[in-house]
Amino acid sequence: PATGEPFGADAEAILATFLARNLPNDGEVFMVLVPDQVPRTTPTPVRLIDDEALVQRWRTLTESESGSLETLAGAVRYLAVPLLTDGQTRGTFVIAFFSAPSQDDIDGAVVLTAVVLLLSLVLATAAAWFVAGRILRPIQEVTDKAHTITEGAFGERIPVRGNDEIAELARSFNGMVDRLQLASETQRTFISDAGHELRTPITIISGHLEVIGEDPQERATSMAIVEDELRRMTRMVDDLLLLARSEVVDFLHRDPVEVQPYVSDLFSKVMALGERDWRCDCQAVGVVYADSQRLTQAVLNLARNAVQHTEKHGAITLGSVDAGNTVRIWVQDDGAGIHPADHDRVFERFARGSDRRRSPDGAGLGLAIVQAVALAHGGRVELDSQLGHGARFTLVLPAETPGAPWPPS
């Protein structure tokens, strides 16, 4: 390389130049074997040239040879290439590779990789456990609350956090519990009210049946009383069932109702309730989205209540008026009025005011039904009354807004 001249048959120069210009990689060893000269080698963990038999075999090679050896430094892979000129071996070049150092590096890398993977697996498992715990905790809360509610604790609710699917599940569950609680309370109220109020007519009926005699007139009187109490019990049970149904979602079956013709039709019905000075003051021309049958029942209850608390030929007015986003339907009488202390109590079930306004023929449920119907429509009942100046009950209902979607029934 220095002069550019060919080496010719000078094997020693060729091999010496190769050794001078090339460095072995880690674990590699270069050896040069020239006849009648001391073998030359790069640094090696084990002096392979001390194995005379091996060196002699390599010196006499006429073709390349590869193989492996076991040494004190571990396994060795080698490749021996003879340098031939004119069919004679002028020298041999041997490259040997000691795999032990590389294997140690590989083993170390494998061990390190295994340790890293194991730690990663432990960390991933811990993270997955933590995340799964956070995800499943609300479900566990649902399960725990469900078990508690199964035992009758309807007041329990699941805390709602966020807006994800778990939060939606909690909201749906709480809504279900609300309905269950309402149904349970409705059932208890119905049983309590029925048991309390039916006790009196049942006692009256039992008393008359026990003492009924053979006298036809006495028997007829007793049977008339029994029949009257049975009718009163039937009305009471029907009213209680209506109040119970008013707290159910599908209590109403709504349709758009034009107020003016509706109230005019109502007026013809209320006039048949008693001989009174009936008056109509129908001014409303709006539309309400209502259950006309339930609404009619409420207004008839108000009219019947007015008849019961006015004298013959007393004035009773049925009216309606548009008031902003509401429609007001009212019944006014000129009776004795209601004491201010009883304004809230008159809407309670079986309530008796201080002025004894409740009719002896009634069950005390008429105004409670009126209020239940109003609330079911999203409205309310207002009472304006003073002692000696009559009473005015007003149903305040949401008016139908043109172009707005109707709410579900």
Short mmCIF file of C-alpha atoms in Angstrom, two decimals:
data_model
loop_
_atom_site.label_atom_id
_atom_site.label_comp_id
_atom_site.label_asym_id
_atom_site.label_seq_id
_atom_site.Cartn_x
_atom_site.Cartn_y
_atom_site.Cartn_z
CA PRO A 1 0.00 0.00 0.00
CA ALA A 2 2.85 2.43 0.65
CA THR A 3 4.44 2.03 -2.85
CA GLY A 4 1.58 0.70 -4.87
CA GLU A 5 3.69 -2.24 -5.99
CA PRO A 6 2.26 -5.79 -5.94
CA PHE A 7 3.23 -8.11 -3.07
CA GLY A 8 3.92 -10.97 -5.41
CA ALA A 9 4.52 -14.22 -3.51
CA ASP A 10 5.62 -12.50 -0.31
CA ALA A 11 3.00 -13.99 2.04
CA GLU A 12 4.72 -12.64 5.12
CA ALA A 13 4.46 -9.05 3.82
CA ILE A 14 0.81 -9.52 2.90
CA LEU A 15 -0.13 -10.87 6.30
CA ALA A 16 2.03 -8.40 8.23
CA THR A 17 0.46 -5.50 6.38
CA PHE A 18 -3.01 -6.83 7.16
CA LEU A 19 -2.18 -7.05 10.86
CA ALA A 20 -0.76 -3.53 10.86
CA ARG A 21 -3.76 -1.96 9.16
CA ASN A 22 -6.69 -3.81 10.80
CA LEU A 23 -7.81 -3.93 14.39
CA PRO A 24 -9.92 -6.82 15.65
CA ASN A 25 -13.32 -6.19 17.23
CA ASP A 26 -14.01 -7.05 20.84
CA GLY A 27 -13.62 -10.78 21.35
CA GLU A 28 -11.78 -11.24 18.02
CA VAL A 29 -8.17 -12.43 17.59
CA PHE A 30 -6.06 -12.31 14.42
CA MET A 31 -3.22 -14.82 13.91
CA VAL A 32 -0.63 -15.00 11.13
CA LEU A 33 1.18 -18.28 10.48
CA VAL A 34 4.13 -18.21 8.10
CA PRO A 35 6.32 -21.29 7.56
CA ASP A 36 9.59 -21.31 9.49
CA GLN A 37 8.55 -18.18 11.45
CA VAL A 38 7.16 -17.59 14.92
CA PRO A 39 3.36 -17.19 14.81
CA ARG A 40 2.16 -13.68 15.36
CA THR A 41 -1.13 -12.79 17.06
CA THR A 42 -3.13 -9.91 18.42
CA PRO A 43 -3.85 -9.90 22.18
CA THR A 44 -5.89 -12.95 23.15
CA PRO A 45 -7.41 -14.29 26.38
CA VAL A 46 -5.78 -17.67 25.67
CA ARG A 47 -2.64 -18.24 23.59
CA LEU A 48 -3.94 -20.55 20.90
CA ILE A 49 -0.48 -20.57 19.31
CA ASP A 50 0.78 -22.62 22.28
CA ASP A 51 -1.22 -25.56 20.91
CA GLU A 52 1.48 -26.89 18.55
CA ALA A 53 -0.73 -29.57 16.97
CA LEU A 54 -3.42 -27.02 16.15
CA VAL A 55 -0.92 -24.52 14.79
CA GLN A 56 0.75 -27.21 12.68
CA ARG A 57 -2.56 -28.23 11.18
CA TRP A 58 -3.37 -24.68 10.27
CA ARG A 59 0.06 -24.20 8.68
CA THR A 60 -0.53 -27.05 6.27
CA LEU A 61 -4.07 -26.16 5.18
CA THR A 62 -4.72 -26.07 1.48
CA GLU A 63 -8.30 -24.82 1.79
CA SER A 64 -10.29 -22.75 4.27
CA GLU A 65 -11.38 -24.39 7.49
CA SER A 66 -13.82 -23.31 10.20
CA GLY A 67 -14.72 -24.86 13.50
CA SER A 68 -14.98 -24.37 17.24
CA LEU A 69 -12.74 -25.05 20.19
CA GLU A 70 -13.15 -25.27 23.95
CA THR A 71 -10.53 -23.31 25.87
CA LEU A 72 -10.01 -22.05 29.38
CA ALA A 73 -11.55 -18.76 28.23
CA GLY A 74 -14.64 -20.51 26.91
CA ALA A 75 -15.80 -21.53 23.47
CA VAL A 76 -13.94 -20.18 20.41
CA ARG A 77 -15.15 -20.05 16.83
CA TYR A 78 -12.42 -19.79 14.22
CA LEU A 79 -11.85 -19.43 10.48
CA ALA A 80 -8.43 -20.38 8.98
CA VAL A 81 -7.69 -19.23 5.40
CA PRO A 82 -4.48 -20.44 3.65
CA LEU A 83 -2.59 -18.11 1.35
CA LEU A 84 -1.71 -20.18 -1.75
CA THR A 85 0.67 -19.39 -4.60
CA ASP A 86 1.58 -21.91 -7.29
CA GLY A 87 -0.40 -24.52 -5.33
CA GLN A 88 1.75 -24.14 -2.25
CA THR A 89 0.72 -22.76 1.16
CA ARG A 90 2.76 -19.64 1.79
CA GLY A 91 1.02 -18.74 5.05
CA THR A 92 -2.26 -18.97 6.92
CA PHE A 93 -4.50 -16.26 8.30
CA VAL A 94 -6.66 -17.23 11.28
CA ILE A 95 -9.46 -15.19 12.83
CA ALA A 96 -10.86 -16.49 16.10
CA PHE A 97 -13.88 -15.24 18.06
CA PHE A 98 -14.20 -15.71 21.81
CA SER A 99 -17.94 -15.73 22.53
CA ALA A 100 -17.70 -15.70 26.33
CA PRO A 101 -17.36 -11.89 26.76
CA SER A 102 -20.22 -11.26 24.33
CA GLN A 103 -22.27 -13.95 25.99
CA ASP A 104 -21.67 -12.30 29.35
CA ASP A 105 -22.92 -9.02 27.88
CA ILE A 106 -25.91 -10.78 26.38
CA ASP A 107 -26.66 -12.53 29.67
CA GLY A 108 -26.39 -9.23 31.50
CA ALA A 109 -28.70 -7.56 29.02
CA VAL A 110 -31.19 -10.42 29.30
CA VAL A 111 -31.12 -10.24 33.08
CA LEU A 112 -31.53 -6.45 33.01
CA THR A 113 -34.38 -6.74 30.51
CA ALA A 114 -36.08 -9.37 32.66
CA VAL A 115 -35.76 -7.19 35.76
CA VAL A 116 -37.14 -4.16 33.90
CA LEU A 117 -40.02 -6.20 32.50
CA LEU A 118 -40.81 -7.62 35.93
CA LEU A 119 -40.81 -4.18 37.52
CA SER A 120 -42.92 -2.85 34.66
CA LEU A 121 -45.37 -5.71 35.14
CA VAL A 122 -45.59 -5.02 38.87
CA LEU A 123 -46.12 -1.30 38.28
CA ALA A 124 -48.66 -1.95 35.52
CA THR A 125 -50.54 -4.39 37.74
CA ALA A 126 -50.58 -1.89 40.60
CA ALA A 127 -51.77 0.89 38.29
CA ALA A 128 -54.44 -1.37 36.77
CA TRP A 129 -55.60 -2.38 40.24
CA PHE A 130 -55.82 1.27 41.29
CA VAL A 131 -57.68 2.34 38.14
CA ALA A 132 -60.01 -0.66 38.29
CA GLY A 133 -60.73 0.16 41.92
CA ARG A 134 -61.68 3.73 41.04
CA ILE A 135 -63.85 2.54 38.17
CA LEU A 136 -65.56 -0.23 40.12
CA ARG A 137 -66.04 1.75 43.36
CA PRO A 138 -69.27 3.41 42.15
CA ILE A 139 -70.59 0.04 41.03
CA GLN A 140 -69.77 -1.35 44.45
CA GLU A 141 -71.61 1.60 45.98
CA VAL A 142 -74.64 0.77 43.80
CA THR A 143 -74.47 -2.82 45.00
CA ASP A 144 -74.16 -1.80 48.66
CA LYS A 145 -76.99 0.72 48.38
CA ALA A 146 -79.16 -1.85 46.61
CA HIS A 147 -78.64 -4.27 49.48
CA THR A 148 -79.48 -1.52 51.97
CA ILE A 149 -82.61 -0.50 50.07
CA THR A 150 -83.66 -4.13 49.82
CA GLU A 151 -83.87 -4.06 53.60
CA GLY A 152 -86.29 -1.11 53.43
CA ALA A 153 -83.98 1.95 53.69
CA PHE A 154 -85.60 3.93 50.84
CA GLY A 155 -83.98 7.15 52.03
CA GLU A 156 -80.54 6.05 50.82
CA ARG A 157 -79.13 7.53 47.61
CA ILE A 158 -75.91 7.11 45.62
CA PRO A 159 -73.66 10.20 45.36
CA VAL A 160 -73.42 11.31 41.71
CA ARG A 161 -69.93 12.39 40.61
CA GLY A 162 -69.11 13.59 37.10
CA ASN A 163 -71.00 12.99 33.86
CA ASP A 164 -69.71 9.61 32.70
CA GLU A 165 -71.60 6.34 32.30
CA ILE A 166 -71.18 5.48 35.98
CA ALA A 167 -72.73 8.83 36.97
CA GLU A 168 -75.62 8.18 34.58
CA LEU A 169 -76.08 4.76 36.18
CA ALA A 170 -76.16 6.39 39.63
CA ARG A 171 -78.74 8.95 38.47
CA SER A 172 -80.93 6.23 36.95
CA PHE A 173 -80.63 4.16 40.11
CA ASN A 174 -81.56 7.14 42.31
CA GLY A 175 -84.54 7.85 40.07
CA MET A 176 -85.67 4.26 40.41
CA VAL A 177 -85.35 4.48 44.20
CA ASP A 178 -87.34 7.74 44.18
CA ARG A 179 -90.17 5.96 42.40
CA LEU A 180 -89.96 2.99 44.76
CA GLN A 181 -90.01 5.30 47.77
CA LEU A 182 -92.98 7.21 46.37
CA ALA A 183 -94.84 3.95 45.70
CA SER A 184 -94.08 2.71 49.20
CA GLU A 185 -95.17 5.97 50.83
CA THR A 186 -98.31 6.04 48.69
CA GLN A 187 -99.13 2.51 49.72
CA ARG A 188 -98.58 3.26 53.40
CA THR A 189 -100.64 6.45 53.19
CA PHE A 190 -103.47 4.66 51.40
CA ILE A 191 -103.56 1.84 53.95
CA SER A 192 -103.38 4.27 56.86
CA ASP A 193 -106.08 6.58 55.50
CA ALA A 194 -108.36 3.75 54.46
CA GLY A 195 -107.98 1.96 57.79
CA HIS A 196 -108.63 5.14 59.77
CA GLU A 197 -111.58 6.52 57.82
CA LEU A 198 -113.36 3.27 57.04
CA ARG A 199 -113.46 2.32 60.69
CA THR A 200 -116.39 4.68 61.40
CA PRO A 201 -118.78 3.49 58.64
CA ILE A 202 -117.86 -0.13 59.34
CA THR A 203 -118.71 0.41 63.02
CA ILE A 204 -122.04 2.01 62.08
CA ILE A 205 -122.89 -0.84 59.70
CA SER A 206 -121.93 -3.49 62.24
CA GLY A 207 -123.94 -1.81 64.97
CA HIS A 208 -127.12 -1.65 62.90
CA LEU A 209 -126.77 -5.21 61.64
CA GLU A 210 -126.32 -6.49 65.20
CA VAL A 211 -129.47 -4.83 66.56
CA ILE A 212 -131.68 -5.17 63.50
CA GLY A 213 -135.04 -6.54 64.56
CA GLU A 214 -138.10 -8.13 62.99
CA ASP A 215 -140.05 -4.88 62.73
CA PRO A 216 -140.31 -4.00 59.00
CA GLN A 217 -140.07 -0.26 59.54
CA GLU A 218 -137.04 -0.61 61.82
CA ARG A 219 -135.45 -3.03 59.38
CA ALA A 220 -136.02 -0.63 56.48
CA THR A 221 -134.49 2.25 58.43
CA SER A 222 -131.44 0.18 59.37
CA MET A 223 -130.95 -1.05 55.80
CA ALA A 224 -131.18 2.52 54.47
CA ILE A 225 -128.45 3.58 56.89
CA VAL A 226 -126.31 0.57 55.92
CA GLU A 227 -126.74 1.30 52.21
CA ASP A 228 -125.88 4.97 52.77
CA GLU A 229 -122.70 4.05 54.68
CA LEU A 230 -121.74 1.54 52.00
CA ARG A 231 -122.11 4.23 49.33
CA ARG A 232 -120.01 6.59 51.44
CA MET A 233 -117.36 3.89 51.84
CA THR A 234 -117.36 3.32 48.07
CA ARG A 235 -116.88 7.05 47.39
CA MET A 236 -114.13 7.20 49.99
CA VAL A 237 -112.26 4.22 48.52
CA ASP A 238 -112.61 5.65 45.00
CA ASP A 239 -111.22 9.00 46.16
CA LEU A 240 -108.33 7.34 47.99
CA LEU A 241 -107.47 5.30 44.91
CA LEU A 242 -107.56 8.46 42.80
CA LEU A 243 -105.17 10.20 45.20
CA ALA A 244 -102.86 7.20 45.12
CA ARG A 245 -102.88 7.14 41.30
CA SER A 246 -102.19 10.90 41.16
CA GLU A 247 -98.63 10.22 42.32
CA VAL A 248 -97.96 7.78 39.46
CA VAL A 249 -96.16 9.00 36.32
CA ASP A 250 -98.95 8.07 33.87
CA PHE A 251 -101.75 9.59 35.96
CA LEU A 252 -102.57 12.15 33.26
CA HIS A 253 -103.39 11.68 29.57
CA ARG A 254 -102.92 15.17 28.18
CA ASP A 255 -104.25 16.87 25.09
CA PRO A 256 -104.52 20.54 24.08
CA VAL A 257 -107.67 22.04 25.64
CA GLU A 258 -109.18 25.35 24.50
CA VAL A 259 -110.23 27.01 27.74
CA GLN A 260 -113.22 29.10 26.62
CA PRO A 261 -115.39 26.29 25.16
CA TYR A 262 -114.16 23.93 27.86
CA VAL A 263 -115.29 26.20 30.75
CA SER A 264 -118.58 26.92 28.99
CA ASP A 265 -119.23 23.19 28.82
CA LEU A 266 -118.25 22.86 32.49
CA PHE A 267 -120.74 25.54 33.46
CA SER A 268 -123.61 23.48 32.06
CA LYS A 269 -122.48 20.57 34.23
CA VAL A 270 -122.04 22.42 37.52
CA MET A 271 -125.52 23.97 37.26
CA ALA A 272 -126.95 20.50 37.91
CA LEU A 273 -125.19 20.23 41.29
CA GLY A 274 -127.71 22.36 43.19
CA GLU A 275 -130.30 25.12 43.10
CA ARG A 276 -127.98 28.11 43.30
CA ASP A 277 -127.52 31.46 41.59
CA TRP A 278 -124.99 30.19 39.05
CA ARG A 279 -122.90 32.72 37.18
CA CYS A 280 -120.27 32.33 34.43
CA ASP A 281 -117.36 34.71 33.96
CA CYS A 282 -115.37 33.00 31.23
CA GLN A 283 -112.73 35.37 29.86
CA ALA A 284 -109.81 33.04 29.07
CA VAL A 285 -109.22 32.28 25.40
CA GLY A 286 -105.90 30.45 25.76
CA VAL A 287 -104.99 26.78 25.52
CA VAL A 288 -103.78 24.43 28.23
CA TYR A 289 -102.15 21.06 27.73
CA ALA A 290 -104.22 19.03 30.17
CA ASP A 291 -106.15 15.88 30.96
CA SER A 292 -109.66 17.22 30.47
CA GLN A 293 -111.31 14.43 32.49
CA ARG A 294 -109.08 14.94 35.55
CA LEU A 295 -109.45 18.71 35.24
CA THR A 296 -113.23 18.38 35.03
CA GLN A 297 -113.21 16.22 38.16
CA ALA A 298 -111.22 18.89 40.03
CA VAL A 299 -113.53 21.74 38.98
CA LEU A 300 -116.64 19.70 39.83
CA ASN A 301 -115.16 19.03 43.28
CA LEU A 302 -114.70 22.79 43.77
CA ALA A 303 -118.26 23.47 42.56
CA ARG A 304 -119.68 20.69 44.78
CA ASN A 305 -117.75 22.12 47.72
CA ALA A 306 -119.24 25.56 47.01
CA VAL A 307 -122.76 24.10 46.88
CA GLN A 308 -122.26 22.38 50.23
CA HIS A 309 -121.26 25.66 51.89
CA THR A 310 -123.80 28.08 50.46
CA GLU A 311 -127.47 28.52 51.18
CA LYS A 312 -130.19 27.87 48.66
CA HIS A 313 -130.08 30.46 45.86
CA GLY A 314 -126.62 31.54 47.04
CA ALA A 315 -124.32 32.94 44.36
CA ILE A 316 -121.62 30.67 42.86
CA THR A 317 -119.42 31.88 40.00
CA LEU A 318 -117.36 29.77 37.62
CA GLY A 319 -114.77 31.83 35.80
CA SER A 320 -111.54 31.79 33.86
CA VAL A 321 -108.94 34.32 32.83
CA ASP A 322 -105.61 34.40 30.97
CA ALA A 323 -102.79 35.59 33.21
CA GLY A 324 -99.46 35.80 31.42
CA ASN A 325 -98.10 32.31 30.90
CA THR A 326 -100.86 30.75 33.00
CA VAL A 327 -104.58 30.14 32.75
CA ARG A 328 -106.68 30.58 35.90
CA ILE A 329 -109.96 28.66 36.38
CA TRP A 330 -111.82 29.56 39.54
CA VAL A 331 -114.95 28.84 41.56
CA GLN A 332 -116.24 31.50 43.98
CA ASP A 333 -119.09 31.29 46.46
CA ASP A 334 -120.73 33.73 48.91
CA GLY A 335 -120.82 31.27 51.80
CA ALA A 336 -119.45 31.60 55.32
CA GLY A 337 -115.80 31.61 54.18
CA ILE A 338 -112.82 29.87 55.73
CA HIS A 339 -110.85 30.87 58.78
CA PRO A 340 -107.31 32.04 57.86
CA ALA A 341 -105.80 29.41 60.16
CA ASP A 342 -107.45 26.68 58.05
CA HIS A 343 -106.32 27.86 54.59
CA ASP A 344 -103.58 25.23 54.37
CA ARG A 345 -105.34 22.51 56.33
CA VAL A 346 -108.38 22.34 54.04
CA PHE A 347 -106.20 20.68 51.36
CA GLU A 348 -105.11 17.88 53.69
CA ARG A 349 -106.75 14.48 53.53
CA PHE A 350 -109.69 14.13 55.95
CA ALA A 351 -108.92 17.57 57.39
CA ARG A 352 -111.50 19.31 59.58
CA GLY A 353 -111.30 23.06 59.92
CA SER A 354 -112.10 25.03 63.05
CA ASP A 355 -115.30 26.22 61.37
CA ARG A 356 -116.38 22.64 60.58
CA ARG A 357 -116.43 23.42 56.86
CA ARG A 358 -116.24 19.73 55.93
CA SER A 359 -119.64 18.40 54.89
CA PRO A 360 -121.05 15.54 56.89
CA ASP A 361 -121.72 13.72 53.60
CA GLY A 362 -118.18 14.12 52.32
CA ALA A 363 -115.07 12.10 52.98
CA GLY A 364 -112.84 15.16 53.31
CA LEU A 365 -110.89 14.28 50.16
CA GLY A 366 -112.37 16.63 47.57
CA LEU A 367 -109.90 19.50 47.99
CA ALA A 368 -107.00 17.07 48.35
CA ILE A 369 -107.96 15.65 44.95
CA VAL A 370 -108.15 19.17 43.46
CA GLN A 371 -104.65 19.94 44.69
CA ALA A 372 -103.30 16.58 43.42
CA VAL A 373 -104.73 17.23 39.94
CA ALA A 374 -103.28 20.74 39.86
CA LEU A 375 -99.82 19.58 40.94
CA ALA A 376 -99.88 16.76 38.38
CA HIS A 377 -100.44 19.41 35.67
CA GLY A 378 -97.49 21.43 36.93
CA GLY A 379 -99.82 24.03 38.48
CA ARG A 380 -101.21 24.90 41.89
CA VAL A 381 -104.39 25.78 43.80
CA GLU A 382 -104.87 29.22 45.37
CA LEU A 383 -107.39 30.03 48.09
CA ASP A 384 -108.73 33.52 48.79
CA SER A 385 -111.24 33.63 51.62
CA GLN A 386 -112.30 35.57 54.68
CA LEU A 387 -114.85 34.62 57.27
CA GLY A 388 -118.27 35.91 56.27
CA HIS A 389 -117.21 36.78 52.71
CA GLY A 390 -117.21 33.45 50.93
CA ALA A 391 -114.28 31.59 49.36
CA ARG A 392 -112.59 31.57 46.00
CA PHE A 393 -110.56 28.53 44.85
CA THR A 394 -108.40 29.05 41.75
CA LEU A 395 -106.71 26.42 39.61
CA VAL A 396 -103.54 27.98 38.17
CA LEU A 397 -102.35 25.98 35.13
CA PRO A 398 -99.43 26.54 32.72
CA ALA A 399 -100.65 27.95 29.42
CA GLU A 400 -99.67 26.34 26.14
CA THR A 401 -97.02 28.51 24.40
CA PRO A 402 -97.51 28.72 20.59
CA GLY A 403 -94.84 26.77 18.76
CA ALA A 404 -93.47 25.15 21.94
CA PRO A 405 -93.32 21.34 22.17
CA TRP A 406 -95.92 19.75 24.39
CA PRO A 407 -94.59 17.96 27.46
CA PRO A 408 -94.97 14.19 27.68
CA SER A 409 -98.02 12.77 29.41
#
